C-alpha cells in the first residue's frame, strides 16, 4: 500500500494521533479497504521519517478500536467498518476538539482532584443561602478566631461517630487548610529550630511548613506496615508528624500494634504526635481502624483533619483537635491570627453537616471512589499486567505504580508527550535523589471510570506494555 501523508511537526497534536486519525478517516471513507494490509511499522517509519514507536502506537490504537487486526504472518489487516465502541472513539475526538493550548492533556491523573460531578450543588447552594439569611454579624465580619462555634460542634459530633474521638468543641480550632493548621501547631508547640520527626517519604506540603520554621527534620524510614518505631525510639524530637490511616504517599495503614508503640514513644519522650487523617473516609479494604487520637489516653496526639478530600478542596477548611492541656495556650496563640476560612462557608458547612448532608455525601463518594478504584486496579492488571506492581491500594484517592523495568522519569515524560499526565512522588522524599526511580503516582479522584480505564490503556500502549 502506498502511503503519502503529511505529519505536521508544528501542531501540538502528537504525531501518532495525527497518523491514527488519518488512517481511521481513510478506512471510514473506504479509501483503505477491508482486507488491505497496512505498511509494516519499519517501512512506514522510514517513509514518514518518524520513529517506529509513533507508528506502533498509532497502529495499536487502531487495533484497539477494531479498525485493523494484527494477524500472525500476514501483518496488520483492515477490518470491515462497523459501529465502534463510543468511549474508544472519544479518545481522539476529545483530543482533537480541545483548544490548542489544552491539547497536551487528555487524561490527568492528578493527585488532589476530587470528583465534582456528584457534588450536591443544589443542596450546597441552599446551605449557603440559609447561612446568608442568618444574623449579618455572624457571617459578614471576620468571625471568631477559633472558627465558627456551630461548625466546631458539628465536627465534634462527626469525629466521635466516624473516628472514635471524644472531645469538646473547645478543643477544635479551624484553619484554612492543613498547612495553616501545621503552621499554627509549629508555633504552639514551639517547634521552631527544634527536632521534628517525619515519615520519609512524607507529605511535602507539611514538611515545607516545618522547614519554614527552621525545624530540623529527622526522617524516619517506612517499613511494610508504616513508620519504623525502632528508628523513632533512637531519636529525640519535640513532635512526630504521621499519616497513620493512609500513609502519604506510600499508602500503608498503620496497624494497631504500631499505633500503641507510637503512643508509648510519645509518652516516654514527652513528645507530641501530629496525626494527619487527611483521607480516612475512603478506605476500601479491611475494617476501619480507629484514629490514633481515639487511642490517646495520655493526651499526646494532636489531630489534624481537612475537608479537602471528603468535601471540597475549594472550601479551604481544616481543623485541629488539641489535647485539653493545650487548649488555653491554643486560644492565646490563635488570638494573634485572623481566621482564614470564610465565616460564610464555615456557617454553610455547619448547616450541611447538621442536616445530615455531609455524611450522606461521604457515603455516596465512598461508593463512587470504590468503583473508580476498582476500575483503576482492574485496568492496570488487564493492560499493564506483570510490568508493574501497585502500591498503597487499600485506601485513599491515589496509588503508586512500581514499574518493574523502567525509569519512571522517562515514562512520565513519554506519557506527557502523548497527552497523559502522571506524576513522580519524588518530592515527598526528604532528599529527592534518594527516591526510587521506579515510582509513578496516579491520582484517580477527578477522572471518570471510563477515563481511568482509557487513560491506563493508553499509558500501557505508550509505555510498550501491550503487545501488538
Ligand atoms: C497528607 C496530606 N495531608 C493533607 C492534605 C490536604 O491539605 P489541605 O487541607 O491543605 O487541602 C493533603 C492533600 O493533598 C495530603 O496529601
PDB file of N, CA, C and O and ligand atoms in Angstrom, residues 111-112 176-180 203 206 241 243 246 248 276-278 305-309 313 316-318 428, ligand 1:
ATOM      1  N   UNK A 111      -3.040  14.005  41.557  1.00  0.00           N
ATOM      2  CA  UNK A 111      -3.400  13.750  42.938  1.00  0.00           C
ATOM      3  C   UNK A 111      -3.964  15.043  43.538  1.00  0.00           C
ATOM      4  O   UNK A 111      -3.382  16.109  43.348  1.00  0.00           O
ATOM      5  N   UNK A 112      -5.048  14.935  44.250  1.00  0.00           N
ATOM      6  CA  UNK A 112      -5.621  16.134  44.877  1.00  0.00           C
ATOM      7  C   UNK A 112      -6.963  16.484  44.257  1.00  0.00           C
ATOM      8  O   UNK A 112      -7.775  17.145  44.890  1.00  0.00           O
ATOM      9  N   UNK A 176      -7.454  27.422  57.485  1.00  0.00           N
ATOM     10  CA  UNK A 176      -7.727  27.477  56.047  1.00  0.00           C
ATOM     11  C   UNK A 176      -6.939  26.451  55.256  1.00  0.00           C
ATOM     12  O   UNK A 176      -6.456  26.762  54.169  1.00  0.00           O
ATOM     13  N   UNK A 177      -6.775  25.248  55.788  1.00  0.00           N
ATOM     14  CA  UNK A 177      -6.027  24.205  55.082  1.00  0.00           C
ATOM     15  C   UNK A 177      -4.961  23.624  56.000  1.00  0.00           C
ATOM     16  O   UNK A 177      -4.575  24.243  56.995  1.00  0.00           O
ATOM     17  N   UNK A 178      -4.499  22.423  55.644  1.00  0.00           N
ATOM     18  CA  UNK A 178      -3.580  21.687  56.526  1.00  0.00           C
ATOM     19  C   UNK A 178      -2.275  22.441  56.777  1.00  0.00           C
ATOM     20  O   UNK A 178      -1.730  22.400  57.880  1.00  0.00           O
ATOM     21  N   UNK A 179      -1.780  23.143  55.783  1.00  0.00           N
ATOM     22  CA  UNK A 179      -0.525  23.867  56.000  1.00  0.00           C
ATOM     23  C   UNK A 179      -0.696  24.934  57.081  1.00  0.00           C
ATOM     24  O   UNK A 179       0.186  25.131  57.904  1.00  0.00           O
ATOM     25  N   UNK A 180      -1.854  25.572  57.074  1.00  0.00           N
ATOM     26  CA  UNK A 180      -2.110  26.575  58.121  1.00  0.00           C
ATOM     27  C   UNK A 180      -2.248  25.918  59.476  1.00  0.00           C
ATOM     28  O   UNK A 180      -1.783  26.449  60.480  1.00  0.00           O
ATOM     29  N   UNK A 203       4.461  13.786  53.477  1.00  0.00           N
ATOM     30  CA  UNK A 203       3.787  14.859  52.725  1.00  0.00           C
ATOM     31  C   UNK A 203       4.643  16.127  52.668  1.00  0.00           C
ATOM     32  O   UNK A 203       4.906  16.760  53.692  1.00  0.00           O
ATOM     33  N   UNK A 206       3.489  19.533  54.180  1.00  0.00           N
ATOM     34  CA  UNK A 206       3.683  19.761  55.616  1.00  0.00           C
ATOM     35  C   UNK A 206       5.169  19.961  55.915  1.00  0.00           C
ATOM     36  O   UNK A 206       5.552  20.813  56.714  1.00  0.00           O
ATOM     37  N   UNK A 241       5.337  13.849  62.896  1.00  0.00           N
ATOM     38  CA  UNK A 241       4.173  14.012  62.019  1.00  0.00           C
ATOM     39  C   UNK A 241       3.944  12.686  61.295  1.00  0.00           C
ATOM     40  O   UNK A 241       4.878  12.148  60.671  1.00  0.00           O
ATOM     41  N   UNK A 243       0.900   9.931  59.124  1.00  0.00           N
ATOM     42  CA  UNK A 243      -0.377   9.756  58.415  1.00  0.00           C
ATOM     43  C   UNK A 243      -0.810   8.286  58.601  1.00  0.00           C
ATOM     44  O   UNK A 243      -0.715   7.484  57.668  1.00  0.00           O
ATOM     45  N   UNK A 246      -3.574   6.327  56.310  1.00  0.00           N
ATOM     46  CA  UNK A 246      -3.224   6.062  54.912  1.00  0.00           C
ATOM     47  C   UNK A 246      -1.926   6.809  54.662  1.00  0.00           C
ATOM     48  O   UNK A 246      -1.950   7.992  54.339  1.00  0.00           O
ATOM     49  N   UNK A 248       1.013   8.777  53.542  1.00  0.00           N
ATOM     50  CA  UNK A 248       1.202   9.539  52.312  1.00  0.00           C
ATOM     51  C   UNK A 248       2.686   9.650  52.020  1.00  0.00           C
ATOM     52  O   UNK A 248       3.446  10.102  52.873  1.00  0.00           O
ATOM     53  N   UNK A 276      -2.139  13.295  60.920  1.00  0.00           N
ATOM     54  CA  UNK A 276      -2.837  13.874  59.760  1.00  0.00           C
ATOM     55  C   UNK A 276      -3.760  12.796  59.186  1.00  0.00           C
ATOM     56  O   UNK A 276      -3.300  11.800  58.629  1.00  0.00           O
ATOM     57  N   UNK A 277      -5.054  13.012  59.349  1.00  0.00           N
ATOM     58  CA  UNK A 277      -6.053  11.999  58.967  1.00  0.00           C
ATOM     59  C   UNK A 277      -6.751  12.436  57.673  1.00  0.00           C
ATOM     60  O   UNK A 277      -7.964  12.346  57.555  1.00  0.00           O
ATOM     61  N   UNK A 278      -5.966  12.893  56.702  1.00  0.00           N
ATOM     62  CA  UNK A 278      -6.474  13.641  55.554  1.00  0.00           C
ATOM     63  C   UNK A 278      -7.526  12.943  54.702  1.00  0.00           C
ATOM     64  O   UNK A 278      -8.381  13.598  54.135  1.00  0.00           O
ATOM     65  N   UNK A 305      -7.439  17.382  60.785  1.00  0.00           N
ATOM     66  CA  UNK A 305      -8.422  16.933  59.793  1.00  0.00           C
ATOM     67  C   UNK A 305      -8.555  17.989  58.710  1.00  0.00           C
ATOM     68  O   UNK A 305      -8.168  19.147  58.898  1.00  0.00           O
ATOM     69  N   UNK A 306      -9.096  17.593  57.583  1.00  0.00           N
ATOM     70  CA  UNK A 306      -9.312  18.561  56.487  1.00  0.00           C
ATOM     71  C   UNK A 306     -10.600  18.200  55.745  1.00  0.00           C
ATOM     72  O   UNK A 306     -10.988  17.021  55.696  1.00  0.00           O
ATOM     73  N   UNK A 307     -11.236  19.196  55.165  1.00  0.00           N
ATOM     74  CA  UNK A 307     -12.435  18.939  54.346  1.00  0.00           C
ATOM     75  C   UNK A 307     -12.084  18.836  52.857  1.00  0.00           C
ATOM     76  O   UNK A 307     -12.975  18.761  52.023  1.00  0.00           O
ATOM     77  N   UNK A 308     -10.775  18.832  52.566  1.00  0.00           N
ATOM     78  CA  UNK A 308     -10.373  18.875  51.151  1.00  0.00           C
ATOM     79  C   UNK A 308     -10.718  17.603  50.380  1.00  0.00           C
ATOM     80  O   UNK A 308     -10.989  17.652  49.190  1.00  0.00           O
ATOM     81  N   UNK A 309     -10.646  16.451  51.042  1.00  0.00           N
ATOM     82  CA  UNK A 309     -10.917  15.204  50.322  1.00  0.00           C
ATOM     83  C   UNK A 309     -12.378  14.795  50.458  1.00  0.00           C
ATOM     84  O   UNK A 309     -12.993  14.365  49.504  1.00  0.00           O
ATOM     85  N   UNK A 313     -11.863  20.720  48.165  1.00  0.00           N
ATOM     86  CA  UNK A 313     -10.614  21.451  48.416  1.00  0.00           C
ATOM     87  C   UNK A 313     -10.858  22.961  48.388  1.00  0.00           C
ATOM     88  O   UNK A 313     -10.221  23.721  49.101  1.00  0.00           O
ATOM     89  N   UNK A 316     -11.417  25.236  51.550  1.00  0.00           N
ATOM     90  CA  UNK A 316     -10.261  25.650  52.350  1.00  0.00           C
ATOM     91  C   UNK A 316     -10.630  25.672  53.835  1.00  0.00           C
ATOM     92  O   UNK A 316     -10.543  26.702  54.504  1.00  0.00           O
ATOM     93  N   UNK A 317     -11.091  24.538  54.315  1.00  0.00           N
ATOM     94  CA  UNK A 317     -11.370  24.438  55.757  1.00  0.00           C
ATOM     95  C   UNK A 317     -10.687  23.180  56.301  1.00  0.00           C
ATOM     96  O   UNK A 317     -10.874  22.078  55.777  1.00  0.00           O
ATOM     97  N   UNK A 318      -9.874  23.388  57.307  1.00  0.00           N
ATOM     98  CA  UNK A 318      -9.240  22.266  58.001  1.00  0.00           C
ATOM     99  C   UNK A 318      -9.440  22.492  59.494  1.00  0.00           C
ATOM    100  O   UNK A 318      -9.921  23.555  59.896  1.00  0.00           O
ATOM    101  N   UNK A 428       8.275  14.021  47.731  1.00  0.00           N
ATOM    102  CA  UNK A 428       7.870  13.698  49.099  1.00  0.00           C
ATOM    103  C   UNK A 428       8.980  12.999  49.891  1.00  0.00           C
ATOM    104  O   UNK A 428       8.806  12.706  51.064  1.00  0.00           O
TER     105      UNK A 428
HETATM  106  C1  LIG B   1      -1.042  14.093  53.503  1.00  0.00           C
HETATM  107  C2  LIG B   1      -1.988  15.192  53.204  1.00  0.00           C
HETATM  108  N1  LIG B   1      -2.482  15.931  54.192  1.00  0.00           N
HETATM  109  C3  LIG B   1      -3.367  16.922  53.966  1.00  0.00           C
HETATM  110  C4  LIG B   1      -3.782  17.226  52.698  1.00  0.00           C
HETATM  111  C5  LIG B   1      -4.815  18.308  52.487  1.00  0.00           C
HETATM  112  O1  LIG B   1      -4.307  19.535  52.540  1.00  0.00           O
HETATM  113  P1  LIG B   1      -5.309  20.798  52.593  1.00  0.00           P
HETATM  114  O2  LIG B   1      -6.102  20.679  53.856  1.00  0.00           O
HETATM  115  O3  LIG B   1      -4.352  21.947  52.644  1.00  0.00           O
HETATM  116  O4  LIG B   1      -6.105  20.793  51.368  1.00  0.00           O
HETATM  117  C6  LIG B   1      -3.281  16.513  51.641  1.00  0.00           C
HETATM  118  C7  LIG B   1      -3.710  16.872  50.280  1.00  0.00           C
HETATM  119  O5  LIG B   1      -3.165  16.719  49.306  1.00  0.00           O
HETATM  120  C8  LIG B   1      -2.368  15.470  51.894  1.00  0.00           C
HETATM  121  O6  LIG B   1      -1.875  14.744  50.894  1.00  0.00           O
END
